[in-house]
Coordinates of C-alpha atoms and ligand atoms in Angstrom, one line a residue:
M4 CA -0.1 0.0 0.0
L5 CA 1.3 3.4 -1.0
A6 CA 0.7 5.1 2.3
S7 CA 2.9 2.4 4.2
Q8 CA 5.6 2.6 1.5
F9 CA 5.9 6.4 2.5
A10 CA 5.8 5.7 6.1
E11 CA 8.5 3.0 5.9
F12 CA 10.8 5.2 3.7
G13 CA 10.5 7.8 6.6
A14 CA 10.9 5.3 9.4
R15 CA 13.8 3.1 8.0
E16 CA 15.7 5.1 5.4
A17 CA 15.3 8.6 6.3
R18 CA 15.1 8.3 10.1
G19 CA 18.6 9.3 11.6
E20 CA 19.7 10.5 8.0
S21 CA 17.3 13.2 7.0
P22 CA 14.8 14.8 9.4
I23 CA 13.3 16.7 6.5
Y24 CA 12.4 13.6 4.5
E25 CA 11.3 11.6 7.8
R26 CA 9.0 14.3 8.6
L27 CA 7.8 14.5 5.0
S28 CA 7.2 11.0 4.6
L29 CA 5.1 10.7 7.6
A30 CA 2.9 13.5 6.2
V31 CA 2.5 12.2 2.9
S32 CA 1.7 8.9 4.4
R33 CA -1.3 10.5 5.7
D34 CA -2.0 12.8 2.7
D35 CA -4.7 11.2 0.6
E36 CA -4.9 13.9 -2.0
V37 CA -1.0 13.7 -2.8
L38 CA -1.3 9.6 -2.4
D39 CA -4.2 9.6 -5.0
L40 CA -2.2 11.4 -7.3
V41 CA 0.9 9.2 -7.1
A42 CA -1.2 6.2 -7.1
A43 CA -2.4 6.9 -10.6
L44 CA 1.0 6.4 -11.9
P45 CA 2.6 3.0 -12.5
P46 CA 3.9 1.1 -9.4
D47 CA 7.7 1.8 -10.5
R48 CA 6.9 5.6 -10.2
H49 CA 5.7 5.3 -6.4
Q50 CA 9.2 5.7 -4.8
P51 CA 9.1 8.4 -2.2
N52 CA 12.7 9.5 -3.2
L53 CA 11.6 9.8 -6.9
L54 CA 8.7 12.1 -6.0
Y55 CA 10.8 14.2 -3.5
G56 CA 13.8 14.5 -6.1
V57 CA 11.4 15.7 -8.9
V58 CA 9.7 18.4 -6.6
R59 CA 13.3 19.6 -5.7
F60 CA 14.5 19.2 -9.4
L61 CA 11.5 21.7 -10.3
G62 CA 12.4 24.0 -7.3
G63 CA 9.5 23.1 -5.0
P64 CA 9.6 22.9 -1.2
V65 CA 10.2 19.8 0.8
E66 CA 11.1 21.3 4.2
D67 CA 7.5 22.1 5.1
P68 CA 5.0 19.3 4.5
A69 CA 2.0 21.8 4.2
A70 CA 4.0 23.7 1.4
F71 CA 4.9 20.4 -0.2
H72 CA 1.3 19.5 -0.4
D73 CA 0.2 22.7 -1.8
Y74 CA 3.0 22.7 -4.3
V75 CA 2.4 19.2 -5.5
V76 CA -1.3 19.8 -5.9
A77 CA -1.0 23.0 -7.7
N78 CA 1.9 21.9 -9.9
W79 CA 0.9 18.2 -10.7
A80 CA 0.7 19.0 -14.4
A81 CA 4.3 19.8 -14.3
I82 CA 5.5 17.1 -12.0
E83 CA 4.0 14.2 -13.6
P84 CA 5.8 14.2 -16.9
V85 CA 9.1 14.2 -14.9
L86 CA 7.9 11.7 -12.6
R87 CA 7.2 9.6 -15.7
T88 CA 10.4 10.1 -17.2
R89 CA 13.1 10.5 -14.5
T90 CA 14.3 7.6 -12.4
V91 CA 16.0 7.1 -9.1
Q92 CA 19.4 7.1 -10.4
T93 CA 21.5 8.4 -7.4
N94 CA 25.1 8.2 -8.1
E95 CA 26.6 8.0 -4.7
V96 CA 30.4 8.1 -4.9
G97 CA 30.5 7.5 -1.3
R98 CA 29.8 3.8 -2.1
C99 CA 33.4 3.7 -3.4
A100 CA 34.5 3.5 0.1
L101 CA 32.5 0.4 0.6
L102 CA 34.0 -1.3 -2.8
L103 CA 37.7 -0.3 -2.1
P104 CA 38.6 -3.0 0.5
A105 CA 37.4 -5.8 -2.1
L106 CA 38.9 -4.1 -5.1
A107 CA 42.2 -3.3 -3.7
A108 CA 42.5 -7.3 -2.5
L109 CA 42.3 -8.5 -6.0
P110 CA 45.1 -8.9 -8.3
Q111 CA 46.2 -5.6 -10.1
P112 CA 45.8 -4.1 -12.4
L113 CA 41.9 -4.0 -12.6
A114 CA 39.4 -3.7 -15.6
L115 CA 36.2 -2.4 -13.9
L116 CA 32.8 -3.0 -15.5
E117 CA 30.0 -1.5 -13.5
V118 CA 26.4 -2.5 -14.1
G119 CA 23.7 0.0 -13.3
A120 CA 26.5 2.8 -13.3
S121 CA 24.3 5.7 -13.6
A122 CA 26.8 8.7 -14.4
G123 CA 29.7 6.3 -13.9
L124 CA 31.3 8.0 -10.8
G125 CA 31.8 4.6 -9.2
L126 CA 34.3 3.7 -12.1
F127 CA 36.8 6.0 -10.8
P128 CA 37.8 4.4 -7.3
D129 CA 41.6 5.0 -8.1
R130 CA 41.0 8.7 -8.3
Y131 CA 39.4 9.5 -5.0
A132 CA 40.9 9.5 -1.4
Y133 CA 39.5 7.7 1.6
R134 CA 39.3 7.8 5.3
Y135 CA 38.4 4.9 7.4
G136 CA 38.7 6.1 10.9
S137 CA 42.4 7.6 11.2
H138 CA 43.5 5.7 8.3
E139 CA 43.8 7.5 4.8
V140 CA 44.2 5.9 1.5
G141 CA 44.5 7.7 -1.9
Q142 CA 45.5 11.2 -3.0
G143 CA 42.6 12.6 -4.8
Q144 CA 39.3 14.3 -4.5
P145 CA 36.6 13.9 -3.1
L146 CA 37.7 12.4 0.3
L147 CA 35.4 9.8 1.0
E148 CA 34.8 8.9 4.7
C149 CA 33.6 5.7 6.1
A150 CA 33.0 4.6 9.7
A151 CA 34.3 0.9 9.5
T152 CA 34.1 -1.8 12.1
G153 CA 36.3 -4.8 12.0
L154 CA 37.9 -3.8 8.6
V155 CA 41.6 -4.0 7.9
P156 CA 41.7 -1.0 5.6
P157 CA 43.3 -1.4 2.3
S158 CA 46.8 0.1 2.2
R159 CA 46.3 1.5 -1.5
V160 CA 43.9 2.3 -4.1
P161 CA 43.7 0.0 -7.2
E162 CA 45.4 0.4 -10.3
V163 CA 42.6 0.7 -13.1
V164 CA 43.5 0.2 -16.8
W165 CA 40.2 -0.1 -18.3
R166 CA 36.7 1.2 -17.2
A167 CA 33.4 0.8 -18.8
G168 CA 29.6 0.7 -17.4
I169 CA 26.0 -0.3 -18.5
D170 CA 23.0 1.6 -17.6
L171 CA 19.3 1.5 -18.7
N172 CA 19.7 5.4 -19.0
P173 CA 23.3 6.5 -18.5
L174 CA 23.5 10.0 -17.2
D175 CA 25.9 12.4 -18.7
V176 CA 28.0 14.4 -16.3
T177 CA 28.8 17.1 -18.9
D178 CA 24.8 17.6 -19.4
P179 CA 23.6 20.5 -16.9
A180 CA 20.1 18.7 -16.8
D181 CA 21.6 15.4 -15.8
V182 CA 23.8 16.9 -13.1
A183 CA 20.9 19.0 -11.8
W184 CA 18.8 15.7 -11.3
L185 CA 21.8 14.1 -9.8
E186 CA 22.0 16.9 -7.3
A187 CA 18.1 16.9 -6.7
L188 CA 18.3 13.1 -5.7
I189 CA 20.7 14.0 -2.7
W190 CA 18.7 14.5 0.6
P191 CA 18.2 18.1 1.6
E192 CA 20.5 18.2 4.5
H193 CA 23.3 16.2 3.1
T194 CA 25.7 19.0 1.9
H195 CA 28.6 16.9 2.3
R196 CA 27.2 14.3 -0.2
R197 CA 26.6 17.5 -2.7
E198 CA 29.9 18.6 -2.4
R199 CA 31.5 15.4 -2.9
L200 CA 29.1 14.6 -5.8
R201 CA 30.6 17.7 -7.4
A202 CA 33.9 17.0 -7.0
A203 CA 33.5 13.3 -8.4
I204 CA 31.5 14.8 -11.4
A205 CA 34.6 17.0 -12.0
V206 CA 36.6 14.0 -12.1
A207 CA 34.5 12.1 -14.3
A208 CA 34.1 15.1 -16.7
A209 CA 37.7 15.4 -17.2
D210 CA 37.6 11.8 -18.7
P211 CA 34.0 10.8 -19.3
P212 CA 33.5 6.9 -18.8
N213 CA 32.6 4.7 -21.5
L214 CA 28.7 4.0 -20.6
V215 CA 26.7 1.3 -22.8
R216 CA 22.8 2.0 -22.8
G217 CA 21.1 -1.1 -22.3
D218 CA 20.1 -3.8 -19.9
L219 CA 22.4 -5.5 -17.6
V220 CA 21.9 -9.1 -18.9
D221 CA 21.9 -8.1 -22.5
E222 CA 25.0 -5.8 -22.6
L223 CA 27.2 -7.6 -20.1
P224 CA 28.9 -10.5 -22.2
A225 CA 29.8 -8.2 -25.2
L226 CA 31.2 -5.5 -22.8
A227 CA 33.0 -7.9 -20.8
A228 CA 34.7 -9.4 -23.8
Q229 CA 36.2 -6.0 -24.4
A230 CA 38.1 -6.0 -21.1
P231 CA 41.9 -6.0 -22.0
A232 CA 44.0 -9.3 -21.5
G233 CA 46.3 -9.0 -18.6
A234 CA 44.1 -7.2 -16.3
T235 CA 41.6 -8.6 -13.7
L236 CA 37.9 -8.1 -14.9
V237 CA 35.9 -7.0 -12.0
V238 CA 32.2 -6.8 -12.7
F239 CA 30.6 -4.7 -9.7
H240 CA 27.2 -2.9 -9.0
T241 CA 25.8 -1.2 -6.0
S242 CA 22.2 -0.4 -5.1
V243 CA 20.9 -1.7 -8.5
L244 CA 19.4 -5.0 -8.2
Y245 CA 16.5 -3.8 -6.0
Q246 CA 15.4 -2.0 -9.4
V247 CA 15.6 -5.1 -11.4
P248 CA 12.4 -7.5 -11.9
E249 CA 13.0 -10.9 -10.2
P250 CA 13.4 -13.0 -13.5
R251 CA 15.8 -10.7 -14.8
R252 CA 17.8 -10.5 -11.7
R253 CA 18.1 -14.2 -11.5
A254 CA 19.3 -14.1 -15.2
F255 CA 21.9 -11.6 -14.3
L256 CA 23.1 -13.6 -11.0
A257 CA 23.5 -16.7 -13.3
L258 CA 25.3 -14.9 -16.0
V259 CA 27.8 -13.0 -13.7
R260 CA 28.8 -16.1 -12.0
E261 CA 29.9 -17.4 -15.2
L262 CA 32.0 -14.6 -16.3
P263 CA 35.8 -14.9 -16.0
G264 CA 37.3 -12.5 -13.2
H265 CA 35.6 -11.5 -10.0
W266 CA 32.3 -10.2 -9.0
V267 CA 31.7 -7.5 -6.2
A268 CA 28.1 -6.7 -5.5
N269 CA 26.8 -4.1 -2.7
E270 CA 23.2 -4.7 -2.7
A271 CA 20.1 -5.3 -0.5
P272 CA 20.5 -8.8 0.9
Y273 CA 17.3 -10.1 -0.5
T274 CA 18.5 -9.6 -4.1
L275 CA 21.5 -11.7 -3.8
D276 CA 20.3 -15.2 -2.6
L277 CA 23.1 -15.2 -0.1
T278 CA 23.2 -17.9 2.8
A279 CA 24.5 -17.7 6.2
L280 CA 24.3 -14.0 6.7
P281 CA 24.9 -12.7 10.3
P282 CA 22.1 -10.5 11.9
P283 CA 22.3 -6.8 10.7
P284 CA 23.6 -4.3 13.3
D285 CA 20.3 -2.9 14.0
G286 CA 16.8 -2.1 12.6
A287 CA 17.9 0.2 10.0
L288 CA 18.3 -0.8 6.2
Y289 CA 21.5 -2.4 5.3
N290 CA 23.1 -3.5 2.1
V291 CA 25.5 -6.1 2.1
L292 CA 29.0 -6.5 0.3
A293 CA 29.7 -9.8 -1.4
L294 CA 33.0 -10.7 -3.5
D295 CA 32.2 -13.7 -5.8
G296 CA 29.1 -14.5 -3.8
V297 CA 30.9 -14.5 -0.5
P298 CA 29.3 -11.9 2.1
L299 CA 31.9 -9.7 3.4
A300 CA 30.4 -6.6 5.4
W301 CA 26.9 -5.0 6.1
N302 CA 26.9 -1.4 5.0
R303 CA 24.6 1.7 5.0
S304 CA 23.4 2.9 1.6
H305 CA 25.3 6.0 1.2
G306 CA 28.8 4.6 2.2
Q307 CA 28.8 6.1 5.6
S308 CA 29.5 3.1 7.7
M309 CA 30.3 -0.6 7.2
V310 CA 30.4 -3.5 9.7
W311 CA 32.8 -6.1 8.4
F312 CA 32.1 -9.9 9.2
G313 CA 34.6 -11.5 11.8
Ligands
SAM23 C1 20.2 3.7 -7.7 S1 21.0 3.8 -9.1 C2 22.6 3.3 -8.4 C3 23.8 3.8 -9.3 C4 25.1 3.5 -9.0 N1 25.3 2.1 -9.0 C5 25.5 4.0 -7.5 O1 25.5 3.2 -6.6 O2 25.8 5.2 -7.5 C6 20.6 2.5 -9.8 C7 20.8 2.3 -11.4 O3 20.6 1.1 -12.0 C8 20.3 1.4 -13.2 N2 19.4 0.1 -13.7 C9 18.3 -0.2 -13.1 N3 17.8 -1.5 -13.8 C10 18.8 -1.6 -14.7 C11 18.9 -2.8 -15.7 N4 18.1 -3.7 -15.9 N5 20.0 -2.5 -16.5 C12 20.9 -1.5 -16.6 N6 20.8 -0.8 -15.5 C13 19.9 -0.7 -14.7 C14 19.4 2.6 -13.1 O4 19.0 3.1 -14.4 C15 20.3 3.2 -12.1 O5 21.0 4.3 -13.0

């Protein structure tokens, strides 16, 4: 039910991360007029973060639930087409801090292939800097901070000799509208995420990644075959599979296991068919990091923390 989808987003995803979205989600979950407008759209358009992102993209208010209600009702004719065309493609560069321990442990150099790459910011883990507690790695910008428990931090960033991505709708870091959409997807209070997004966009814009438009199952074999010999192919993805319908997800999992090289997944646990997962640290939503199907750590969605398995 749509009301409970908004209530759950507020209680489990926004709580502790965004008081504005927590308050707004509770209000929308009780707002029949806004819920009826959203309910008339296909189910894949019902995500709270999509509605909030579109309102912010168009310059509307999200801080005050009453003002949000009035804006949505008065401007639905402008909101609806954007809701139908844009999708949640948050490109969270902070997730590179979650991937780094797995990537740095593989035989170097690496050929990186990201599925569900959005704008491709995850394809430059060698060009950013990282801080795990007091341990720093890497020289570049942005600096990605991650509170890690139980992790032996990597001593180096990976050496990347090839990078390519696949997305149903690749975003272009040199297109102002796509950049504005990426910024609108960042939660209102998260100034630090907006700043590091801009820094990562500058890195990617200086060397735009090769992003193939298409489905992760259809495009993966041919793109993987382009990886250079002599490099370790790593197929990876973060926060993608929850958007992929189950039959397609199963086809992808079967395909990726057959490819040469390694597979790094950072996803909602239900999407990966993993066994023997320890209980998550608390009632918040966690993703699981896995290397070649072996679970390694729980982590929070924006890369802010990880709990390495013992
Ligand atoms: C939430 S975003 C995450 C982007 C990026 N992986 C990150 O963590 O910053 C999910 C991305 O997966 C893409 N996606 C969803 N289903 C896909 C599919 N079947 N094939 C390729 N890409 C897909 C979406 O277009 C979107 O860009």
